[in-house]
Amino acid sequence: MTVSEAELRNRLEESENLPYGDGRTAVVEEILAQAEAIGGGPSKLAFDVRMELISCYENGAQPDRAFVPFAWCLAAFDRGELEFTDWDAELLRWYYKWMIGAMRRFPTIGLNQVNAALDDMERRYRAGGHSMHAVHMLRCLIHSHLGDRDAAEEEFAKWIASPRDENSDCAGCEPTKQLSHHVWMGRDEEGLALAEPVVAGQLGCREQPQSMLAEMMLPLVRVGRLDEAREAHLKAYRRHRGNRDAMADIADHIEFCALTGNEARGLDILTRHLDWVDRPREPYSDMAFAASGALLLRRLEEIGHGDLTVSWRSADVPVRQLRTELTERVRTIAAKFDARNGNTYQSERFEGIMAAQPLVDELPLGGSSRPAGRTVRAVVTPPAELPGELTPEEIADLAEKGDRTSDSAWSRLEKLAEAGELPESVLPRWHEEQADRAIRTREPEKAAELARRAIDEYVAIGDVARAARAKSVLAMAVEADEGLALLAEARKVESPYAVEVALRQVQALARAERYHEAMAAAMDAVELAGDNPLAAAAAYRMQARLHGRAGRLTAAAEAAEKARTLARQNDDPIAAAGCAVLLAQILYDDDRAQEAFDATAEVLAVESWPAAELPTLGRAYELRWVILRDAGQAGEQAAVDAALGGLDIWHEVGDRQRAAFSGMNLGFSYYLRGQWLDAAELLEQALHELAEGSDDALAARSLLGTCQARLGEHVDAAENLARSAAGFLEVGEFRRAGNDLIESGTALTLAERTDDALDRFSSAAELMAQADWPYGVVVALQHQARVLMNSEEVEEAYEIAVEAYERARALPESDAYDAGWVRADAADDVARILQELDRFDEAFGPAREAAAGYRAAGDEASAAATHLLIAMLRIGTEDAAGAEADARRILLECQETATPDVLYRARAVLATALHKQGRDAESEAIWAELTPD
């Protein structure tokens, strides 16, 4: 069935709401096929569809496919058979720039063809009376591609001297190309000076500021502005990573990582995008990506990671092999460019990239590798040296003492065991130690086998006391009932090791939830410890845990304090630190936060830590952060230091789950400090480890979405906030789900996805109603109304704004929000929509209510904006004198409270009011001040 032209035009317009990519391209290609099927020769519809298809190919990483439809459109335009508009002509000129820019990146297109196209473009521009600004820019880029510095510099001078016009690149993209030229010419500082307006967000487009940031990365490193280089990389990569069109930019990021000591992150980026080489944007980007990858892989080899493998094309490829493949890929493509260009510049350039040396030893980036500003390093205690020549028995005695020489002694025994040099008197002691280690590493079967062997060996040599101790080790590796029976037997044996047996019995009884018996055993352990302070400290620690589990927090704190005192008496800072962490947790649970915080200070004061004890330090950092968060100080430097410390320790220990929690905490602290980039990096990394759908994962994803919104990553923000909202909805947290949907809708609004945004706001209003949160309902409705008004669906916007206004008037007073301000804000929306509807007289009432409400709530800036609205309404009702009075009042009374925009517009209203009163001289004087150019 033939589709009408009107239907096809509707479909073409609808396609513009789709993101660029294969899907949108396929839709437009199908529309073109149907437009062609209508017949009747070339048509304006076929022209318009092809013009849209050119945009799809250019922005969808398929620029080579744009050449044919462009040639068709250009020929049709030249024939003049169709009715073309000025916009058609302007768009063709713009697309001509795309075509020439793309032609230089395909070595199969001859240089003569490129130059002929550029000459034709120049002819057309001159014939139309246009500036040569864009022409000189393209000639400069082509000379740069050929390596002709003198010719490029000459065209660059003409480029910047020519006036900009509608054919010039946008004010954000052009400085990026100029920066690139300056850098190529060795003028890093001069080039970087161009970047400030783009990076500051004053100039931008779909490709900015990320393209500018990518160009800045290495120049910033070379001039020593390392913090800015780090931020440029992180910000830009976040926007480039999901865009296949940015393959050359991804290459820049890989090169940056390879040259700044960030090889691990560079490998992450390379592997994430490696499949892009099977469908590159064009040969030049392919060559750039392969070259940066080869550079990175060479650096990995040089720092000792040549044996790593990379997943590619369903296989694990060694780094060395992949480097060889990518290097050959670069050389093959470069040779084609050399043949086309008639010189070896491209080969030499990319050989230089692959052979480049690091610019700095290390530029910490934060996020997945190590946190930026990391302030804490774990210091691991070096092994203590053993006294001179010792017998195996003497070494075993030192190992069992449990002091600083223990680790070294056990290490010496391990070497003797591996050499088969342990005598029968020592062998069971080694097997018992191995069994105890297997229990700590959660290998119960191995532990049981070793413990039984040790028991038999002890019995064989008549060491009944140690056999009982080994039996207590075995008890920890078997089922609960059997273990308790073994411990009861071991307790009957009087020996120097009775306290160790008793302590294990406490653990076993507690695991079996026989807490009264466990407490009795713990009290026995104190008695059995005698003059051994560390053993007594261990017994008191167990008592503290048992008291805490039973809710007897005062008794728990007393027991933990006794344990800490005993550890201190033994001059064992590590043991004292373990007791201090336990005491701090108990005090925190008992709402004694300051005392808990003070207790953790003892842990941080320890300067040297055995590797096995680092989790104690990690828990202290975690608790400090939680205490600061509860006190509303999560954004303070002390909280940042605590989270950094925890993250550092858990990375050192290798506990990825705990590192994820610390990373999430640090992300929250950074968010509160306005460091949204650092926060987003950390939260993304944490989400890799947190269980999907868990409370922590939902909170992390929600905060990540908020950070992304602050960073201008609106589509990603909307997606993450929608996912967290769905998770909150699943667990019945309607209010949190509604809040995230409002944030998601706001992000979609900024991404110009209006229909999706309206759906989010509508759903949010329903969820807020289910949560019985009237304030949330009002806010969701207000967002809906504002989007509809901006979409020129003003009547519908009015209906929803009135509903929000009526609900706001019924809001109860609350500590959670200022109901008066909310009522004012809702009234202001109604007044502004009435203004759009030219219902000026009706708008005065809600506008005055809004102004009074804002002022009562202390929001003088909003009050001034609403007074300006009232002045504008007077203009609409032809009350020029009243508008003049209102405008003068704003300018006189609100200089300190109104925004610059409101003050500017108030002067414009004043000028308009004066003109309407016939006072043109006064009016023109004000306009002259407002528009000095």
Tab-separated table of N, CA and C in Angstrom, residues 611-656:
chain	number	residue	atom	x	y	z
A	611	ALA	N	49.715	-6.989	58.047
A	611	ALA	CA	48.736	-7.049	56.969
A	611	ALA	C	47.437	-7.688	57.420
A	612	ALA	N	47.521	-8.723	58.235
A	612	ALA	CA	46.322	-9.453	58.655
A	612	ALA	C	45.409	-8.618	59.538
A	613	GLU	N	45.934	-7.548	60.141
A	613	GLU	CA	45.144	-6.742	61.077
A	613	GLU	C	44.590	-5.462	60.441
A	614	LEU	N	44.868	-5.243	59.157
A	614	LEU	CA	44.390	-4.018	58.516
A	614	LEU	C	42.866	-3.841	58.565
A	615	PRO	N	42.060	-4.925	58.538
A	615	PRO	CA	40.610	-4.715	58.650
A	615	PRO	C	40.195	-3.941	59.903
A	616	THR	N	40.970	-4.049	60.984
A	616	THR	CA	40.665	-3.263	62.186
A	616	THR	C	40.711	-1.775	61.866
A	617	LEU	N	41.736	-1.376	61.142
A	617	LEU	CA	41.862	0.026	60.757
A	617	LEU	C	40.734	0.424	59.801
A	618	GLY	N	40.398	-0.481	58.881
A	618	GLY	CA	39.307	-0.196	57.951
A	618	GLY	C	37.991	0.029	58.672
A	619	ARG	N	37.702	-0.799	59.673
A	619	ARG	CA	36.441	-0.634	60.418
A	619	ARG	C	36.426	0.671	61.205
A	620	ALA	N	37.577	1.091	61.699
A	620	ALA	CA	37.641	2.361	62.431
A	620	ALA	C	37.306	3.532	61.506
A	621	TYR	N	37.854	3.510	60.311
A	621	TYR	CA	37.541	4.567	59.344
A	621	TYR	C	36.058	4.560	58.996
A	622	GLU	N	35.498	3.390	58.774
A	622	GLU	CA	34.074	3.292	58.448
A	622	GLU	C	33.214	3.906	59.542
A	623	LEU	N	33.528	3.563	60.778
A	623	LEU	CA	32.720	4.044	61.894
A	623	LEU	C	32.854	5.556	62.051
A	624	ARG	N	34.044	6.078	61.865
A	624	ARG	CA	34.224	7.531	61.949
A	624	ARG	C	33.348	8.238	60.918
A	625	TRP	N	33.298	7.698	59.680
A	625	TRP	CA	32.482	8.334	58.645
A	625	TRP	C	31.006	8.303	59.027
A	626	VAL	N	30.533	7.176	59.545
A	626	VAL	CA	29.123	7.052	59.913
A	626	VAL	C	28.763	8.045	61.019
A	627	ILE	N	29.664	8.187	61.990
A	627	ILE	CA	29.406	9.117	63.092
A	627	ILE	C	29.326	10.549	62.562
A	628	LEU	N	30.233	10.900	61.678
A	628	LEU	CA	30.218	12.244	61.093
A	628	LEU	C	28.971	12.456	60.244
A	629	ARG	N	28.571	11.431	59.513
A	629	ARG	CA	27.335	11.541	58.712
A	629	ARG	C	26.137	11.793	59.602
A	630	ASP	N	26.038	11.037	60.685
A	630	ASP	CA	24.903	11.199	61.594
A	630	ASP	C	24.865	12.601	62.201
A	631	ALA	N	26.041	13.203	62.332
A	631	ALA	CA	26.131	14.541	62.914
A	631	ALA	C	25.937	15.628	61.861
A	632	GLY	N	25.592	15.223	60.637
A	632	GLY	CA	25.400	16.194	59.576
A	632	GLY	C	26.691	16.760	59.037
A	633	GLN	N	27.795	16.029	59.202
A	633	GLN	CA	29.105	16.526	58.795
A	633	GLN	C	29.733	15.660	57.710
A	634	ALA	N	28.908	14.959	56.929
A	634	ALA	CA	29.450	14.076	55.899
A	634	ALA	C	30.184	14.833	54.806
A	635	GLY	N	29.904	16.113	54.674
A	635	GLY	CA	30.592	16.906	53.666
A	635	GLY	C	31.847	17.587	54.177
A	636	GLU	N	32.163	17.399	55.446
A	636	GLU	CA	33.350	18.035	56.013
A	636	GLU	C	34.610	17.256	55.640
A	637	GLN	N	35.761	17.893	55.736
A	637	GLN	CA	37.019	17.252	55.353
A	637	GLN	C	37.299	16.022	56.204
A	638	ALA	N	36.914	16.065	57.477
A	638	ALA	CA	37.152	14.900	58.337
A	638	ALA	C	36.434	13.667	57.808
A	639	ALA	N	35.231	13.857	57.285
A	639	ALA	CA	34.483	12.730	56.719
A	639	ALA	C	35.139	12.239	55.428
A	640	VAL	N	35.586	13.169	54.602
A	640	VAL	CA	36.289	12.783	53.376
A	640	VAL	C	37.523	11.959	53.726
A	641	ASP	N	38.291	12.410	54.724
A	641	ASP	CA	39.491	11.678	55.129
A	641	ASP	C	39.137	10.282	55.640
A	642	ALA	N	38.042	10.189	56.389
A	642	ALA	CA	37.637	8.878	56.913
A	642	ALA	C	37.243	7.937	55.783
A	643	ALA	N	36.468	8.433	54.836
A	643	ALA	CA	36.054	7.578	53.713
A	643	ALA	C	37.238	7.211	52.834
A	644	LEU	N	38.135	8.171	52.594
A	644	LEU	CA	39.346	7.881	51.835
A	644	LEU	C	40.179	6.808	52.521
A	645	GLY	N	40.300	6.949	53.843
A	645	GLY	CA	41.070	5.961	54.594
A	645	GLY	C	40.474	4.573	54.479
A	646	GLY	N	39.144	4.486	54.640
A	646	GLY	CA	38.497	3.180	54.514
A	646	GLY	C	38.677	2.595	53.131
A	647	LEU	N	38.497	3.427	52.095
A	647	LEU	CA	38.642	2.943	50.724
A	647	LEU	C	40.061	2.445	50.485
A	648	ASP	N	41.020	3.168	50.986
A	648	ASP	CA	42.416	2.795	50.828
A	648	ASP	C	42.696	1.439	51.477
A	649	ILE	N	42.202	1.274	52.696
A	649	ILE	CA	42.472	0.035	53.424
A	649	ILE	C	41.808	-1.152	52.740
A	650	TRP	N	40.541	-1.009	52.339
A	650	TRP	CA	39.855	-2.166	51.752
A	650	TRP	C	40.429	-2.515	50.399
A	651	HIS	N	40.948	-1.522	49.663
A	651	HIS	CA	41.685	-1.840	48.440
A	651	HIS	C	42.952	-2.630	48.779
A	652	GLU	N	43.622	-2.215	49.840
A	652	GLU	CA	44.858	-2.885	50.259
A	652	GLU	C	44.571	-4.327	50.681
A	653	VAL	N	43.495	-4.508	51.391
A	653	VAL	CA	43.119	-5.841	51.875
A	653	VAL	C	42.589	-6.713	50.738
A	654	GLY	N	41.996	-6.067	49.727
A	654	GLY	CA	41.396	-6.820	48.632
A	654	GLY	C	39.941	-7.159	48.858
A	655	ASP	N	39.292	-6.466	49.799
A	655	ASP	CA	37.875	-6.702	50.073
A	655	ASP	C	37.065	-5.740	49.207
A	656	ARG	N	36.643	-6.223	48.048
A	656	ARG	CA	35.973	-5.364	47.074
A	656	ARG	C	34.606	-4.897	47.574
